[in-house]
Coordinates of C-alpha atoms and ligand atoms in Angstrom, one line a residue:
M1 CA 145.6 99.3 140.0
S2 CA 143.7 98.2 137.1
L3 CA 140.5 99.9 135.9
P4 CA 138.5 102.5 137.4
E5 CA 135.3 101.5 139.8
S6 CA 132.5 100.9 138.1
P7 CA 128.4 100.1 138.9
Q8 CA 127.5 96.4 139.9
G9 CA 124.2 95.2 138.2
F10 CA 122.2 94.9 135.3
K11 CA 123.8 96.9 132.4
M12 CA 120.4 97.6 130.9
F13 CA 119.2 98.9 134.2
Q14 CA 121.9 100.9 134.4
L15 CA 121.4 102.4 130.3
C16 CA 117.9 102.9 131.8
Q17 CA 119.1 105.4 134.5
W18 CA 121.5 106.6 132.4
I19 CA 118.8 107.6 129.6
L20 CA 116.2 108.8 132.3
D21 CA 117.9 110.0 134.6
P22 CA 121.8 111.6 133.5
T23 CA 122.7 114.1 136.1
G24 CA 121.2 112.6 139.3
F25 CA 122.5 109.1 138.2
M26 CA 126.1 110.8 137.7
E27 CA 125.7 112.9 141.2
R28 CA 125.4 109.1 142.8
L29 CA 128.6 107.3 141.2
A30 CA 130.5 110.2 141.9
E31 CA 129.6 110.2 145.2
Q32 CA 130.0 106.5 145.4
Y33 CA 133.1 106.5 143.4
G34 CA 135.2 110.1 143.3
D35 CA 136.0 111.9 140.5
I36 CA 136.8 108.8 137.8
F37 CA 134.9 106.1 137.6
G38 CA 133.6 103.3 134.7
M39 CA 130.4 103.4 133.2
P40 CA 129.8 99.5 131.7
A41 CA 126.5 99.7 130.3
L42 CA 127.7 101.6 127.6
T43 CA 130.0 99.3 126.0
S44 CA 129.9 95.8 124.8
D45 CA 133.5 95.3 126.4
P46 CA 133.8 94.2 129.9
Q47 CA 137.7 95.4 129.6
R48 CA 136.9 98.4 128.4
P49 CA 133.8 100.1 130.3
V50 CA 133.3 103.9 128.9
I51 CA 135.8 106.3 131.9
F52 CA 133.6 108.6 133.2
L53 CA 136.7 111.7 134.3
S54 CA 135.7 114.6 136.1
N55 CA 139.0 115.4 137.6
P56 CA 140.6 118.8 135.5
E57 CA 144.8 117.6 135.5
G58 CA 143.0 114.5 134.1
L59 CA 141.2 116.4 132.2
Q60 CA 144.0 118.8 131.1
H61 CA 145.6 115.3 130.0
L62 CA 143.1 113.5 128.3
L63 CA 142.5 117.2 125.9
S64 CA 145.4 118.3 125.2
R65 CA 147.0 115.1 124.7
D66 CA 144.0 113.3 121.9
R67 CA 146.1 114.4 118.5
G68 CA 147.3 111.0 118.9
Q69 CA 149.9 111.0 121.6
D70 CA 147.9 109.2 124.2
F71 CA 144.2 109.3 123.1
C72 CA 142.7 109.6 120.0
A73 CA 139.4 111.5 118.7
P74 CA 137.7 108.9 117.0
E75 CA 134.3 109.1 115.3
D76 CA 132.9 105.1 115.7
M77 CA 131.6 106.4 119.6
N78 CA 129.4 108.9 117.8
E79 CA 127.9 106.4 115.4
I80 CA 124.3 106.5 116.8
L81 CA 124.3 110.1 115.7
R82 CA 125.1 108.6 112.1
P83 CA 121.2 108.5 111.0
I84 CA 120.5 112.0 112.0
V85 CA 123.6 113.8 110.7
G86 CA 124.7 111.6 108.0
S87 CA 128.3 110.1 106.8
Q88 CA 130.3 112.6 105.9
S89 CA 129.7 114.5 109.1
L90 CA 132.1 116.6 111.2
L91 CA 131.0 114.4 113.9
L92 CA 132.0 111.1 112.2
Q93 CA 135.0 111.8 111.0
S94 CA 138.6 111.2 112.6
G95 CA 142.1 112.2 111.6
A96 CA 143.2 113.8 108.7
T97 CA 139.8 113.8 107.2
H98 CA 138.2 115.9 110.6
Q99 CA 141.1 118.1 110.8
R100 CA 140.9 119.6 107.0
Q101 CA 137.0 120.0 107.8
R102 CA 137.4 121.6 110.7
K103 CA 140.0 123.9 108.7
L104 CA 136.4 124.6 106.1
L105 CA 134.4 125.3 109.1
M106 CA 136.0 127.1 111.1
P107 CA 136.3 130.7 109.4
P108 CA 132.3 131.5 108.8
L109 CA 132.1 130.7 112.3
H110 CA 134.2 133.3 113.6
G111 CA 136.1 136.5 113.4
D112 CA 135.2 139.5 111.9
R113 CA 132.4 137.3 110.4
L114 CA 129.8 137.0 113.8
K115 CA 130.0 141.0 113.4
V116 CA 127.6 140.3 110.3
Y117 CA 125.9 138.2 111.6
G118 CA 124.9 140.5 115.0
E119 CA 122.1 143.1 113.6
K120 CA 120.5 139.7 112.2
I121 CA 120.5 138.0 115.8
C122 CA 118.7 140.9 117.5
E123 CA 116.7 141.1 114.9
I124 CA 115.3 137.2 115.2
G125 CA 115.2 137.8 118.9
D126 CA 113.0 140.5 119.1
R127 CA 110.7 139.2 115.8
V128 CA 110.2 135.9 118.1
L129 CA 109.3 138.0 121.2
A130 CA 106.9 140.6 119.7
A131 CA 104.8 137.2 118.4
L132 CA 103.9 136.6 121.9
P133 CA 100.6 138.0 123.5
L134 CA 100.7 139.6 126.1
N135 CA 100.5 137.7 129.9
Q136 CA 99.9 134.6 128.6
T137 CA 102.0 131.9 129.6
F138 CA 104.3 130.7 127.3
K139 CA 107.4 128.2 127.4
M140 CA 111.4 130.5 127.2
R141 CA 112.8 127.2 125.9
Q142 CA 110.2 126.9 123.1
A143 CA 110.3 130.6 122.2
M144 CA 114.6 129.9 122.0
Q145 CA 114.5 127.2 120.1
D146 CA 112.7 129.4 117.9
V147 CA 115.5 132.3 118.2
T148 CA 117.6 129.7 117.1
L149 CA 116.0 127.7 114.1
Q150 CA 115.9 131.3 112.5
V151 CA 119.4 132.1 113.2
M152 CA 120.4 128.4 111.2
M153 CA 118.4 129.2 109.0
E154 CA 119.2 132.8 108.1
V155 CA 123.0 132.9 109.2
V156 CA 124.2 129.6 108.6
F157 CA 121.9 128.4 105.6
G158 CA 121.1 131.9 104.3
L159 CA 117.6 131.3 103.8
S160 CA 115.0 134.3 104.9
E161 CA 111.6 134.2 103.1
G162 CA 110.2 132.0 99.9
E163 CA 109.1 129.0 99.2
R164 CA 111.9 126.9 100.7
Y165 CA 112.6 129.0 103.9
D166 CA 108.9 128.3 104.8
A167 CA 108.3 124.4 103.4
L168 CA 111.9 123.9 105.5
K169 CA 111.1 125.8 108.6
P170 CA 108.6 123.3 110.1
L171 CA 110.5 120.2 109.0
L172 CA 114.1 121.0 110.7
A173 CA 111.6 121.5 113.5
Q174 CA 110.4 118.5 113.5
F175 CA 113.1 117.1 112.6
T176 CA 115.2 118.1 115.9
D177 CA 112.4 118.0 118.3
F178 CA 111.9 113.8 117.3
L179 CA 114.9 113.8 119.6
G180 CA 113.0 115.9 122.3
S181 CA 112.0 113.2 124.9
P182 CA 114.1 111.1 126.0
W183 CA 111.6 108.0 124.7
R184 CA 112.3 109.2 122.1
A185 CA 115.8 109.6 122.5
S186 CA 116.0 106.0 123.4
L187 CA 115.7 105.2 119.8
L188 CA 119.2 106.3 119.0
F189 CA 120.7 104.4 122.0
F190 CA 118.3 101.6 121.1
G191 CA 119.8 100.1 116.9
F192 CA 117.1 97.6 117.3
L193 CA 114.1 100.6 117.3
Q194 CA 115.1 102.0 114.4
Q195 CA 112.3 100.5 112.3
D196 CA 110.7 102.2 109.5
W197 CA 107.5 101.1 110.0
G198 CA 106.2 104.1 107.8
S199 CA 104.6 107.4 109.3
W200 CA 103.0 105.7 112.0
S201 CA 106.4 104.8 113.7
P202 CA 107.6 107.6 115.5
W203 CA 111.7 106.1 113.4
G204 CA 109.2 105.7 110.4
R205 CA 108.4 109.7 111.0
M206 CA 112.0 110.6 111.0
V207 CA 113.4 109.0 108.0
D208 CA 110.6 110.3 105.9
T209 CA 111.2 114.1 107.2
R210 CA 115.0 113.6 106.7
Q211 CA 114.2 112.8 103.4
K212 CA 112.0 115.8 102.6
I213 CA 115.2 117.8 104.2
D214 CA 117.3 116.4 101.9
D215 CA 115.3 117.2 98.6
L216 CA 115.0 120.8 99.5
L217 CA 118.7 121.1 101.0
Y218 CA 119.8 119.5 98.0
A219 CA 118.0 121.6 95.6
E220 CA 119.4 124.9 97.7
I221 CA 123.1 123.4 97.2
R222 CA 123.2 123.0 93.7
E223 CA 121.5 126.5 92.9
R224 CA 123.8 127.9 95.0
R225 CA 126.7 126.0 93.2
Q226 CA 124.8 127.1 89.5
N227 CA 124.8 130.9 90.1
P228 CA 127.9 131.9 92.5
E229 CA 127.3 135.4 91.5
G230 CA 124.1 135.3 94.0
N231 CA 126.2 133.8 97.2
G232 CA 125.4 135.9 100.4
E233 CA 128.0 136.1 103.4
D234 CA 125.9 133.5 105.2
I235 CA 127.5 129.6 106.3
L236 CA 126.4 127.7 103.4
S237 CA 127.9 130.3 100.4
L238 CA 131.4 130.3 102.5
M239 CA 131.2 126.4 102.7
I240 CA 130.7 125.6 98.9
E241 CA 133.1 128.7 98.4
A242 CA 135.4 127.4 100.6
Q243 CA 138.8 125.1 99.8
D244 CA 141.5 123.3 101.1
E245 CA 145.0 123.8 100.6
N246 CA 145.0 121.6 97.5
G247 CA 142.1 123.7 95.9
E248 CA 139.3 120.8 96.9
H249 CA 135.6 122.1 97.6
L250 CA 133.2 120.3 99.7
S251 CA 130.7 117.4 98.1
D252 CA 127.4 118.6 98.1
T253 CA 126.9 115.6 100.7
E254 CA 129.4 116.5 102.7
V255 CA 127.8 120.5 102.7
R256 CA 124.1 118.7 103.4
D257 CA 126.0 116.7 106.4
E258 CA 127.3 119.7 107.5
L259 CA 124.8 122.0 107.4
L260 CA 122.6 119.6 109.5
T261 CA 125.7 119.3 111.9
L262 CA 125.6 122.7 113.0
L263 CA 121.8 122.3 113.2
L264 CA 121.5 119.8 115.3
A265 CA 124.9 121.0 117.2
G266 CA 124.5 124.3 117.9
H267 CA 120.5 124.5 117.9
E268 CA 119.0 122.3 120.8
T269 CA 122.1 123.4 122.8
T270 CA 121.9 127.4 122.5
A271 CA 117.9 127.4 123.2
S272 CA 118.6 125.1 126.2
A273 CA 121.3 127.4 127.8
L274 CA 119.1 130.7 126.1
A275 CA 115.7 129.5 128.4
W276 CA 118.1 128.7 131.8
A277 CA 119.7 132.2 131.2
F278 CA 116.2 134.0 131.5
Y279 CA 115.5 131.6 134.3
W280 CA 118.3 132.0 136.8
I281 CA 118.0 136.2 135.3
Y282 CA 114.1 136.5 136.9
Q283 CA 115.0 134.4 139.8
N284 CA 116.8 136.7 141.0
P285 CA 116.0 140.2 140.9
K286 CA 119.3 141.5 142.2
I287 CA 120.9 139.8 138.8
Y288 CA 118.3 141.2 137.1
E289 CA 118.9 144.9 137.9
K290 CA 122.7 144.6 137.8
V291 CA 122.5 143.1 134.1
M292 CA 119.8 145.8 133.2
A293 CA 122.1 148.6 134.7
E294 CA 125.2 147.2 132.3
I295 CA 123.2 147.1 129.1
S296 CA 121.0 150.6 129.7
E297 CA 124.4 152.1 130.2
L298 CA 124.8 151.2 126.3
G299 CA 122.6 153.3 125.2
P300 CA 119.5 152.9 122.1
N301 CA 120.8 150.4 119.8
P302 CA 123.9 149.7 120.9
D303 CA 126.4 148.1 118.8
P304 CA 126.7 144.3 118.9
M305 CA 130.3 143.5 119.8
S306 CA 130.1 146.1 122.4
I307 CA 127.2 143.9 123.7
Y308 CA 129.2 141.1 123.9
K309 CA 132.1 142.4 125.6
L310 CA 129.9 143.4 129.2
P311 CA 131.3 141.7 131.8
Y312 CA 128.2 140.8 134.0
L313 CA 126.7 139.7 130.6
T314 CA 129.1 137.5 130.3
A315 CA 129.4 136.6 134.1
V316 CA 125.7 135.8 133.6
C317 CA 125.9 133.2 130.7
N318 CA 129.3 131.6 131.7
E319 CA 128.0 130.8 135.1
T320 CA 124.6 129.3 133.2
L321 CA 126.7 127.1 130.9
R322 CA 128.4 126.4 134.4
I323 CA 125.7 125.3 136.7
A324 CA 123.6 123.7 133.7
P325 CA 125.9 122.9 130.8
A326 CA 123.7 122.0 127.3
A327 CA 126.4 119.2 126.8
M328 CA 126.8 116.8 129.7
L329 CA 129.5 114.9 128.3
T330 CA 132.5 116.0 125.6
F331 CA 132.5 113.2 123.1
F332 CA 134.7 110.3 123.2
R333 CA 138.3 109.7 123.1
H334 CA 140.6 106.4 123.1
T335 CA 143.7 105.2 123.8
T336 CA 145.8 104.8 121.6
H337 CA 148.5 102.4 123.9
P338 CA 148.4 101.3 126.9
L339 CA 148.6 104.2 129.2
E340 CA 149.2 104.5 133.6
F341 CA 146.1 107.3 134.4
M342 CA 145.3 108.4 136.9
G343 CA 146.4 105.5 139.1
Y344 CA 144.8 103.1 137.1
H345 CA 145.8 101.1 134.0
L346 CA 143.9 101.4 131.2
E347 CA 144.3 99.3 128.0
T348 CA 144.5 100.3 124.2
N349 CA 141.2 101.7 122.7
T350 CA 139.5 102.3 126.4
P351 CA 136.9 104.9 125.9
V352 CA 136.9 107.8 128.2
V353 CA 134.9 111.0 128.3
G354 CA 135.2 114.7 130.0
C355 CA 132.3 115.1 132.6
I356 CA 131.8 118.1 132.3
Y357 CA 128.6 118.4 134.5
L358 CA 130.3 117.1 137.3
V359 CA 133.6 119.0 136.8
H360 CA 130.8 122.2 136.8
R361 CA 129.9 121.3 140.0
R362 CA 132.8 120.4 142.2
P363 CA 132.6 122.2 145.5
D364 CA 136.6 123.0 145.8
I365 CA 136.4 124.6 142.2
Y366 CA 132.8 126.4 142.9
P367 CA 131.9 126.7 146.6
N368 CA 128.2 126.0 146.8
P369 CA 128.6 124.9 143.2
A370 CA 124.3 124.3 142.9
Q371 CA 124.0 127.9 144.3
F372 CA 124.0 130.5 140.7
R373 CA 126.3 132.9 141.1
P374 CA 127.8 134.5 138.2
E375 CA 130.3 137.3 140.6
R376 CA 132.2 133.6 140.5
F377 CA 133.2 134.5 137.2
L378 CA 134.8 138.0 138.0
E379 CA 136.2 136.6 141.8
R380 CA 138.3 134.4 139.2
E381 CA 139.8 133.1 136.1
F382 CA 139.1 128.9 135.4
S383 CA 141.1 127.0 133.6
P384 CA 140.6 125.9 130.6
Y385 CA 139.8 122.2 132.2
E386 CA 137.6 123.6 135.3
F387 CA 134.9 125.8 132.9
V388 CA 135.1 123.1 130.2
P389 CA 131.7 123.5 128.1
F390 CA 132.4 123.4 125.1
G391 CA 134.8 120.9 125.6
A392 CA 138.5 121.3 124.8
G393 CA 141.5 119.4 122.5
M394 CA 140.4 118.1 118.9
R395 CA 136.5 118.2 118.8
R396 CA 136.5 121.5 120.9
C397 CA 133.1 123.0 120.0
I398 CA 133.3 125.0 116.5
G399 CA 130.3 127.1 116.9
A400 CA 131.3 128.2 120.7
V401 CA 131.5 131.7 120.1
L402 CA 128.5 131.8 117.2
A403 CA 126.5 129.7 120.6
Q404 CA 128.0 132.7 123.5
Y405 CA 127.6 135.4 120.9
E406 CA 124.2 134.0 120.3
M407 CA 123.5 133.9 123.8
K408 CA 124.6 137.7 124.9
L409 CA 122.8 139.6 122.0
T410 CA 119.7 137.9 122.4
L411 CA 119.4 138.2 125.8
A412 CA 119.8 141.8 125.7
T413 CA 118.0 142.5 123.2
V414 CA 115.0 140.8 124.9
L415 CA 115.6 141.9 128.3
S416 CA 115.7 145.4 127.1
R417 CA 113.2 145.8 125.2
Y418 CA 110.2 143.4 127.5
S419 CA 108.8 143.2 130.8
L420 CA 108.7 139.4 131.5
Q421 CA 107.7 137.6 134.1
L422 CA 109.2 134.5 135.5
C423 CA 105.8 131.7 136.2
E424 CA 108.1 128.7 138.1
N425 CA 106.9 128.2 141.4
R426 CA 109.6 125.5 142.0
P427 CA 113.3 124.8 141.4
V428 CA 113.7 123.4 137.4
K429 CA 115.3 120.7 137.3
P430 CA 117.8 119.4 133.6
Q431 CA 116.3 116.8 131.9
R432 CA 117.7 114.9 129.6
R433 CA 116.7 116.3 125.8
G434 CA 118.1 114.2 123.6
I435 CA 121.8 114.0 123.7
T436 CA 121.6 117.4 125.4
L437 CA 120.2 118.8 129.0
A438 CA 117.5 121.0 128.9
P439 CA 115.0 122.3 131.6
A440 CA 112.4 120.3 132.7
T441 CA 109.6 122.8 132.4
G442 CA 110.7 124.2 129.5
I443 CA 110.9 127.6 131.9
R444 CA 107.1 129.2 131.8
M445 CA 107.1 132.5 131.3
K446 CA 104.9 135.6 130.4
V447 CA 105.6 138.5 128.5
T448 CA 104.0 142.0 130.7
E449 CA 105.0 145.0 128.4
V450 CA 106.3 145.6 125.8
K451 CA 108.8 148.5 127.0
A452 CA 110.4 150.0 123.8
K453 CA 109.5 149.6 119.8
Q454 CA 111.2 147.3 117.2
R455 CA 114.6 148.3 116.6
D456 CA 114.9 150.9 113.9
R457 CA 117.5 149.8 111.6
A458 CA 118.0 149.2 108.3
P459 CA 117.6 145.9 106.8
V460 CA 120.2 143.3 106.9
T461 CA 121.1 141.2 104.2
V462 CA 123.7 138.6 105.4
Ligands
HEM1 C1 126.0 127.1 124.1 C2 125.7 126.1 123.4 C3 126.9 125.2 123.0 C4 127.6 124.3 123.8 C5 126.9 123.7 125.2 C6 128.1 123.4 122.9 C7 129.3 122.1 123.6 C8 129.9 121.4 122.8 C9 130.6 120.1 122.9 C10 130.8 120.2 124.8 C11 131.1 119.7 122.3 C12 132.0 118.5 122.0 C13 133.9 119.4 122.2 C14 134.9 118.0 123.3 O1 134.6 116.9 122.5 O2 135.7 118.1 123.5 C15 130.8 120.4 121.3 C16 131.2 120.0 119.9 C17 130.3 120.7 118.3 N1 129.8 121.6 118.7 FE1 128.8 122.4 120.1 N2 127.8 123.7 121.4 C18 127.0 124.4 121.2 C19 127.1 125.1 120.7 C20 127.6 124.5 119.2 C21 127.0 126.5 118.0 C22 126.1 127.3 118.0 C23 127.6 125.2 116.9 C24 127.1 125.2 115.0 C25 126.8 126.7 114.9 C26 128.1 123.9 117.3 C27 128.9 123.2 116.4 C28 129.6 122.0 117.2 C29 130.3 121.0 116.2 C30 130.1 120.3 114.9 C31 130.8 120.4 117.1 C32 131.8 119.0 116.9 C33 133.5 119.4 116.8 C34 133.8 118.1 115.7 O3 133.4 117.0 115.5 O4 135.3 118.6 115.8 N3 127.9 124.2 118.9 N4 129.8 121.4 121.3

């Protein structure tokens, strides 16, 4: 057989469906064509529609042979992100440069490093919830976006106070918010809409905000290079000091682009995942009780690493990332040669994506997939191609551990210190938010009681 089947009809109509209702559109296509189908609307070459794949064996082939054997992980399909993250971003590199940048960025996001950030993350969760008025409805996604933005600024950028922090915070919030609605996200898909007509045009506002952010970030990078003794243990300091095997440092532009990449990749995704986790926990009293029992057993002011290891909390976070994965798709891979793949013939350079959302909704792997049931993660182990919220292979998420750490610490801090009430009367659906998937309503909740005083701890320097 040649190519997998694709939907017929106007490409523009398909593109609109993909932008406005990505999950419904994918579900309809999967029902019609199964676990591999083409999406012609996303390319201009009719011989090479983007192949959407949600079969675990196929995913294993795709993501374990993406170092040039059968597939590669090119940068050109991430082109739409260039105006946002800059040309030196990890997302826009491939081959040796991509490997070099990953090696430089990985250490600050893993292992012992995380222990240093733990207390800070708990403190930020506390601070954001403490600022909310009692018994007034707020949107949990927005609150969690505040948490993840502060984590980014304090843990990644190493800024926690001062003029530059105050100036940068609203600008970064504005910048990431730019992608917040399906309408604004469409500016990324349609290049002709990217017109800078001054501050009253959406694109013009984005360009202006980006310029202000750049001025502040470059000033910060210059200062850190001039006064290395003042560098802390934040990720920006580690990036500035990092050297590859040839003793080369990252350039200023690389550091700036990587900072915005980490911000873009890590801030929205983790905020949505956290908001969903609160939704599911408060929707089901049994789940709430089980999580609370586990957290309470740790006693007051538990060590962040012991929170991270809690089995039921881990299952709740995994089930959250399964049922509404913040990243619907992996990044694109391309075939490196003509390839027989799952009974089809793919020409060289055919783009293929792992469809994370559809894999996670397969009833043969996850019986009754629309039901939130953390126990499934305690009853069996899923392969890295069945449960794939952070992708796999060449471009596997470098922030996966930090994201899960952030989720668990924030949940444990908030649940143990505040009584909350869910104010949603109907099931909440996922909706596109830029290139991610977020809860459509933002998850309306109320703080009904502050159960414990702020954690009593020494100030933490990151
Ligand atoms: C719940 C939160 C998150 C989810 C669901 C998520 C998901 C993903 C996925 C699916 C990919 C593509 C993997 C592939 O193509 O195989 C990815 C890539 C990436 N993620 Fe995450 N991510 C999250 C949080 C974070 C955080 C906190 C950071 C950084 C602090 C981060 C940084 C990145 C980067 C830089 C890449 C690109 C890697 C590359 O091109 O080599 N992510 N993420």
